[in-house]
PDB file of C-alpha atoms in Angstrom:
ATOM      1  CA  MET Y   1      -0.164   0.350   0.401  1.00 88.00           C
ATOM      2  CA  LYS Y   2       1.417   3.429  -0.899  1.00 91.00           C
ATOM      3  CA  CYS Y   3       2.373   5.845   1.760  1.00 92.00           C
ATOM      4  CA  PRO Y   4       0.161   8.616   2.377  1.00 93.00           C
ATOM      5  CA  PHE Y   5       3.192  10.945   3.748  1.00 94.00           C
ATOM      6  CA  CYS Y   6       5.626  10.448   1.128  1.00 95.00           C
ATOM      7  CA  SER Y   7       4.042   7.802  -1.823  1.00 93.00           C
ATOM      8  CA  ASN Y   8       6.513   5.189  -1.010  1.00 93.00           C
ATOM      9  CA  MET Y   9       4.838   1.680  -2.183  1.00 92.00           C
ATOM     10  CA  ASP Y  10       6.648  -0.867  -0.246  1.00 92.00           C
ATOM     11  CA  THR Y  11       4.720  -0.304   3.616  1.00 94.00           C
ATOM     12  CA  GLN Y  12       4.969  -2.991   5.711  1.00 95.00           C
ATOM     13  CA  VAL Y  13       1.934  -3.910   8.028  1.00 95.00           C
ATOM     14  CA  LYS Y  14       2.507  -4.225  11.774  1.00 94.00           C
ATOM     15  CA  ASP Y  15      -0.251  -5.103  13.040  1.00 92.00           C
ATOM     16  CA  SER Y  16      -4.189  -6.624  12.264  1.00 92.00           C
ATOM     17  CA  ARG Y  17      -7.250  -7.044  13.870  1.00 90.00           C
ATOM     18  CA  PRO Y  18     -10.376  -7.156  12.812  1.00 87.00           C
ATOM     19  CA  SER Y  19     -12.599  -3.863  13.602  1.00 75.00           C
ATOM     20  CA  GLU Y  20     -14.947  -3.150  16.816  1.00 71.00           C
ATOM     21  CA  ASP Y  21     -18.271  -4.453  14.217  1.00 67.00           C
ATOM     22  CA  GLY Y  22     -16.439  -7.238  13.108  1.00 73.00           C
ATOM     23  CA  VAL Y  23     -17.280  -5.796   9.682  1.00 72.00           C
ATOM     24  CA  THR Y  24     -13.599  -4.474   8.726  1.00 80.00           C
ATOM     25  CA  ILE Y  25     -10.070  -5.283   9.105  1.00 88.00           C
ATOM     26  CA  ARG Y  26      -8.131  -2.573  10.915  1.00 88.00           C
ATOM     27  CA  ARG Y  27      -4.232  -2.343   9.724  1.00 92.00           C
ATOM     28  CA  ARG Y  28      -1.797  -0.336  11.293  1.00 95.00           C
ATOM     29  CA  ARG Y  29       1.015  -0.025   8.873  1.00 96.00           C
ATOM     30  CA  PHE Y  30       4.623   1.209   8.821  1.00 95.00           C
ATOM     31  CA  CYS Y  31       6.703   2.997   6.055  1.00 95.00           C
ATOM     32  CA  PRO Y  32      10.314   2.468   6.323  1.00 95.00           C
ATOM     33  CA  SER Y  33      11.393   5.109   4.104  1.00 95.00           C
ATOM     34  CA  CYS Y  34      10.093   8.060   6.212  1.00 96.00           C
ATOM     35  CA  ASN Y  35       8.788   6.248   9.078  1.00 95.00           C
ATOM     36  CA  SER Y  36       5.266   7.040   9.277  1.00 95.00           C
ATOM     37  CA  ARG Y  37       2.517   5.049  10.664  1.00 95.00           C
ATOM     38  CA  PHE Y  38      -0.944   4.947   9.809  1.00 94.00           C
ATOM     39  CA  THR Y  39      -4.762   3.044   9.834  1.00 91.00           C
ATOM     40  CA  THR Y  40      -6.000   1.250   7.157  1.00 89.00           C
ATOM     41  CA  PHE Y  41      -9.385  -0.375   6.791  1.00 83.00           C
ATOM     42  CA  GLU Y  42     -10.863  -3.357   4.748  1.00 83.00           C
ATOM     43  CA  ARG Y  43     -13.995  -4.615   4.060  1.00 73.00           C
ATOM     44  CA  VAL Y  44     -15.453  -7.717   2.180  1.00 69.00           C
ATOM     45  CA  GLN Y  45     -16.797  -5.737  -1.482  1.00 62.00           C
ATOM     46  CA  LEU Y  46     -19.005  -7.986  -2.778  1.00 59.00           C
ATOM     47  CA  ARG Y  47     -19.734  -6.079  -6.435  1.00 66.00           C
ATOM     48  CA  GLU Y  48     -18.990  -2.642  -7.792  1.00 82.00           C
ATOM     49  CA  LEU Y  49     -22.060  -0.785  -7.344  1.00 89.00           C
ATOM     50  CA  SER Y  50     -22.882   1.948  -9.406  1.00 91.00           C
ATOM     51  CA  VAL Y  51     -25.830   5.073  -8.910  1.00 94.00           C
ATOM     52  CA  ILE Y  52     -27.925   6.216 -11.971  1.00 94.00           C
ATOM     53  CA  LYS Y  53     -28.470   9.933 -10.746  1.00 93.00           C
ATOM     54  CA  LYS Y  54     -31.991  11.264 -11.523  1.00 89.00           C
ATOM     55  CA  ASN Y  55     -30.368  13.216 -14.889  1.00 92.00           C
ATOM     56  CA  GLY Y  56     -29.185   9.208 -16.401  1.00 92.00           C
ATOM     57  CA  GLU Y  57     -25.957   9.645 -15.339  1.00 94.00           C
ATOM     58  CA  GLN Y  58     -23.778   7.277 -14.072  1.00 94.00           C
ATOM     59  CA  ARG Y  59     -20.932   6.934 -11.099  1.00 93.00           C
ATOM     60  CA  VAL Y  60     -19.308   4.766  -9.146  1.00 92.00           C
ATOM     61  CA  PHE Y  61     -21.033   3.969  -5.533  1.00 92.00           C
ATOM     62  CA  ASP Y  62     -19.077   5.792  -3.012  1.00 92.00           C
ATOM     63  CA  ARG Y  63     -19.598   4.219   0.748  1.00 90.00           C
ATOM     64  CA  ASP Y  64     -17.853   7.491   2.206  1.00 92.00           C
ATOM     65  CA  LYS Y  65     -20.138   9.923   0.234  1.00 94.00           C
ATOM     66  CA  LEU Y  66     -23.353   8.344   1.677  1.00 95.00           C
ATOM     67  CA  SER Y  67     -21.656   8.184   5.039  1.00 94.00           C
ATOM     68  CA  ARG Y  68     -21.086  11.679   5.230  1.00 95.00           C
ATOM     69  CA  ALA Y  69     -24.350  12.681   3.858  1.00 94.00           C
ATOM     70  CA  ILE Y  70     -25.898  10.507   7.214  1.00 96.00           C
ATOM     71  CA  SER Y  71     -23.373  12.049   9.481  1.00 95.00           C
ATOM     72  CA  ILE Y  72     -24.346  15.471   8.780  1.00 94.00           C
ATOM     73  CA  ALA Y  73     -27.977  14.249   9.197  1.00 94.00           C
ATOM     74  CA  VAL Y  74     -27.345  13.930  12.144  1.00 95.00           C
ATOM     75  CA  ARG Y  75     -24.464  16.182  13.312  1.00 94.00           C
ATOM     76  CA  LYS Y  76     -25.209  17.815  17.216  1.00 93.00           C
ATOM     77  CA  ARG Y  77     -28.081  15.022  18.036  1.00 94.00           C
ATOM     78  CA  PRO Y  78     -27.582  12.397  20.200  1.00 93.00           C
ATOM     79  CA  VAL Y  79     -26.110   9.313  17.938  1.00 92.00           C
ATOM     80  CA  SER Y  80     -23.031   7.963  18.149  1.00 91.00           C
ATOM     81  CA  ALA Y  81     -20.501   7.034  14.976  1.00 88.00           C
ATOM     82  CA  ASP Y  82     -21.312   3.152  15.477  1.00 87.00           C
ATOM     83  CA  GLY Y  83     -24.999   4.462  15.107  1.00 91.00           C
ATOM     84  CA  VAL Y  84     -23.983   5.993  11.705  1.00 93.00           C
ATOM     85  CA  GLU Y  85     -21.462   3.711  11.110  1.00 89.00           C
ATOM     86  CA  ASN Y  86     -24.045   0.269  11.567  1.00 90.00           C
ATOM     87  CA  LEU Y  87     -26.571   2.485   8.822  1.00 94.00           C
ATOM     88  CA  VAL Y  88     -24.545   2.646   6.573  1.00 93.00           C
ATOM     89  CA  ASN Y  89     -23.008  -1.130   6.554  1.00 89.00           C
ATOM     90  CA  SER Y  90     -27.146  -1.640   6.778  1.00 92.00           C
ATOM     91  CA  ILE Y  91     -27.759  -0.007   3.724  1.00 94.00           C
ATOM     92  CA  VAL Y  92     -24.717  -1.171   1.505  1.00 91.00           C
ATOM     93  CA  HIS Y  93     -25.517  -4.744   2.534  1.00 88.00           C
ATOM     94  CA  ARG Y  94     -29.088  -4.424   1.532  1.00 91.00           C
ATOM     95  CA  LEU Y  95     -27.600  -2.924  -2.169  1.00 91.00           C
ATOM     96  CA  GLU Y  96     -24.896  -5.767  -2.851  1.00 87.00           C
ATOM     97  CA  SER Y  97     -27.706  -8.400  -1.289  1.00 86.00           C
ATOM     98  CA  MET Y  98     -29.828  -6.731  -4.085  1.00 86.00           C
ATOM     99  CA  GLY Y  99     -28.322  -8.187  -7.126  1.00 82.00           C
ATOM    100  CA  GLU Y 100     -28.202  -5.289  -9.175  1.00 86.00           C
ATOM    101  CA  ASN Y 101     -25.364  -3.547 -10.364  1.00 89.00           C
ATOM    102  CA  GLU Y 102     -26.339  -0.642 -11.368  1.00 93.00           C
ATOM    103  CA  ILE Y 103     -28.391   0.888  -8.552  1.00 93.00           C
ATOM    104  CA  PRO Y 104     -31.248   4.371  -9.097  1.00 95.00           C
ATOM    105  CA  SER Y 105     -29.953   7.213  -6.871  1.00 94.00           C
ATOM    106  CA  SER Y 106     -33.457   7.637  -5.398  1.00 93.00           C
ATOM    107  CA  LEU Y 107     -33.258   4.002  -4.068  1.00 95.00           C
ATOM    108  CA  ILE Y 108     -30.155   5.143  -1.612  1.00 95.00           C
ATOM    109  CA  GLY Y 109     -32.076   8.016  -0.606  1.00 93.00           C
ATOM    110  CA  GLU Y 110     -34.933   5.756   0.449  1.00 93.00           C
ATOM    111  CA  MET Y 111     -33.037   3.460   2.628  1.00 95.00           C
ATOM    112  CA  VAL Y 112     -31.156   6.573   3.896  1.00 95.00           C
ATOM    113  CA  MET Y 113     -34.912   8.138   5.069  1.00 93.00           C
ATOM    114  CA  GLU Y 114     -35.956   4.768   6.180  1.00 94.00           C
ATOM    115  CA  GLY Y 115     -33.062   3.903   8.459  1.00 95.00           C
ATOM    116  CA  LEU Y 116     -32.793   7.589   9.752  1.00 94.00           C
ATOM    117  CA  LYS Y 117     -36.203   7.913  10.895  1.00 92.00           C
ATOM    118  CA  ALA Y 118     -35.777   4.677  12.231  1.00 93.00           C
ATOM    119  CA  LEU Y 119     -32.753   6.406  14.164  1.00 93.00           C
ATOM    120  CA  ASP Y 120     -33.016   9.692  14.854  1.00 92.00           C
ATOM    121  CA  GLU Y 121     -36.764  11.672  13.979  1.00 90.00           C
ATOM    122  CA  VAL Y 122     -35.052  15.616  13.496  1.00 92.00           C
ATOM    123  CA  ALA Y 123     -32.039  13.323  11.823  1.00 94.00           C
ATOM    124  CA  TYR Y 124     -34.552  12.180   9.203  1.00 90.00           C
ATOM    125  CA  ILE Y 125     -36.424  15.790   8.951  1.00 89.00           C
ATOM    126  CA  ARG Y 126     -32.730  17.213   8.116  1.00 90.00           C
ATOM    127  CA  PHE Y 127     -32.040  14.718   5.389  1.00 91.00           C
ATOM    128  CA  ALA Y 128     -35.447  15.037   3.671  1.00 87.00           C
ATOM    129  CA  SER Y 129     -35.945  18.300   3.365  1.00 88.00           C
ATOM    130  CA  VAL Y 130     -32.572  17.632   1.179  1.00 87.00           C
ATOM    131  CA  TYR Y 131     -33.345  15.345  -0.644  1.00 83.00           C
ATOM    132  CA  ARG Y 132     -37.149  15.945  -0.810  1.00 80.00           C
ATOM    133  CA  ASN Y 133     -35.763  19.788  -1.757  1.00 83.00           C
ATOM    134  CA  PHE Y 134     -38.228  21.705   0.405  1.00 84.00           C
ATOM    135  CA  ARG Y 135     -38.791  25.439  -0.653  1.00 83.00           C
ATOM    136  CA  GLU Y 136     -40.618  26.535   2.248  1.00 84.00           C
ATOM    137  CA  ALA Y 137     -42.145  26.021   5.629  1.00 84.00           C
ATOM    138  CA  ARG Y 138     -44.872  24.537   4.384  1.00 83.00           C
ATOM    139  CA  ASP Y 139     -42.946  22.114   2.971  1.00 84.00           C
ATOM    140  CA  PHE Y 140     -41.823  20.818   6.495  1.00 81.00           C
ATOM    141  CA  GLU Y 141     -45.168  21.513   8.516  1.00 82.00           C
ATOM    142  CA  LYS Y 142     -46.732  18.817   5.528  1.00 84.00           C
ATOM    143  CA  PHE Y 143     -43.773  16.545   6.411  1.00 83.00           C
ATOM    144  CA  VAL Y 144     -44.132  16.899   9.982  1.00 82.00           C
ATOM    145  CA  GLY Y 145     -47.847  16.695   9.578  1.00 80.00           C
ATOM    146  CA  ASN Y 146     -47.545  13.271   8.308  1.00 76.00           C
ATOM    147  CA  LEU Y 147     -45.203  11.638  10.503  1.00 73.00           C
ATOM    148  CA  GLU Y 148     -48.036  12.267  13.440  1.00 64.00           C
TER     149      GLU Y 148
END
């Protein structure tokens, strides 16, 4: 693996262990060229997923983008980092289990909405306001009214 500090291609694994969620392997690495240490995480990828955007554009699925979107929705809410990671893992697992390589972005959005609704209602409303493109206060009123 390439060193993120000096770009040396010959780094060494010093320690490997399963992460707390049991889904990834945490590896501590050492670069003999610049003597830096860094951590990498490995996870199983069942298939290469691509996302079909609303405009028809196709992009490679980005797990980190999904995680960032959920993290923004739960910011300053009583939701742990493990809760976010578990939701991301759940969504990715469901997408990979579908058997399809091309996933509509709308399906991913609905999965996030469903997961956030169970995790934290305020985060759910925050995400929905961006995902459903709320433009006025009335949009929030209608959406929240449907929750009750």
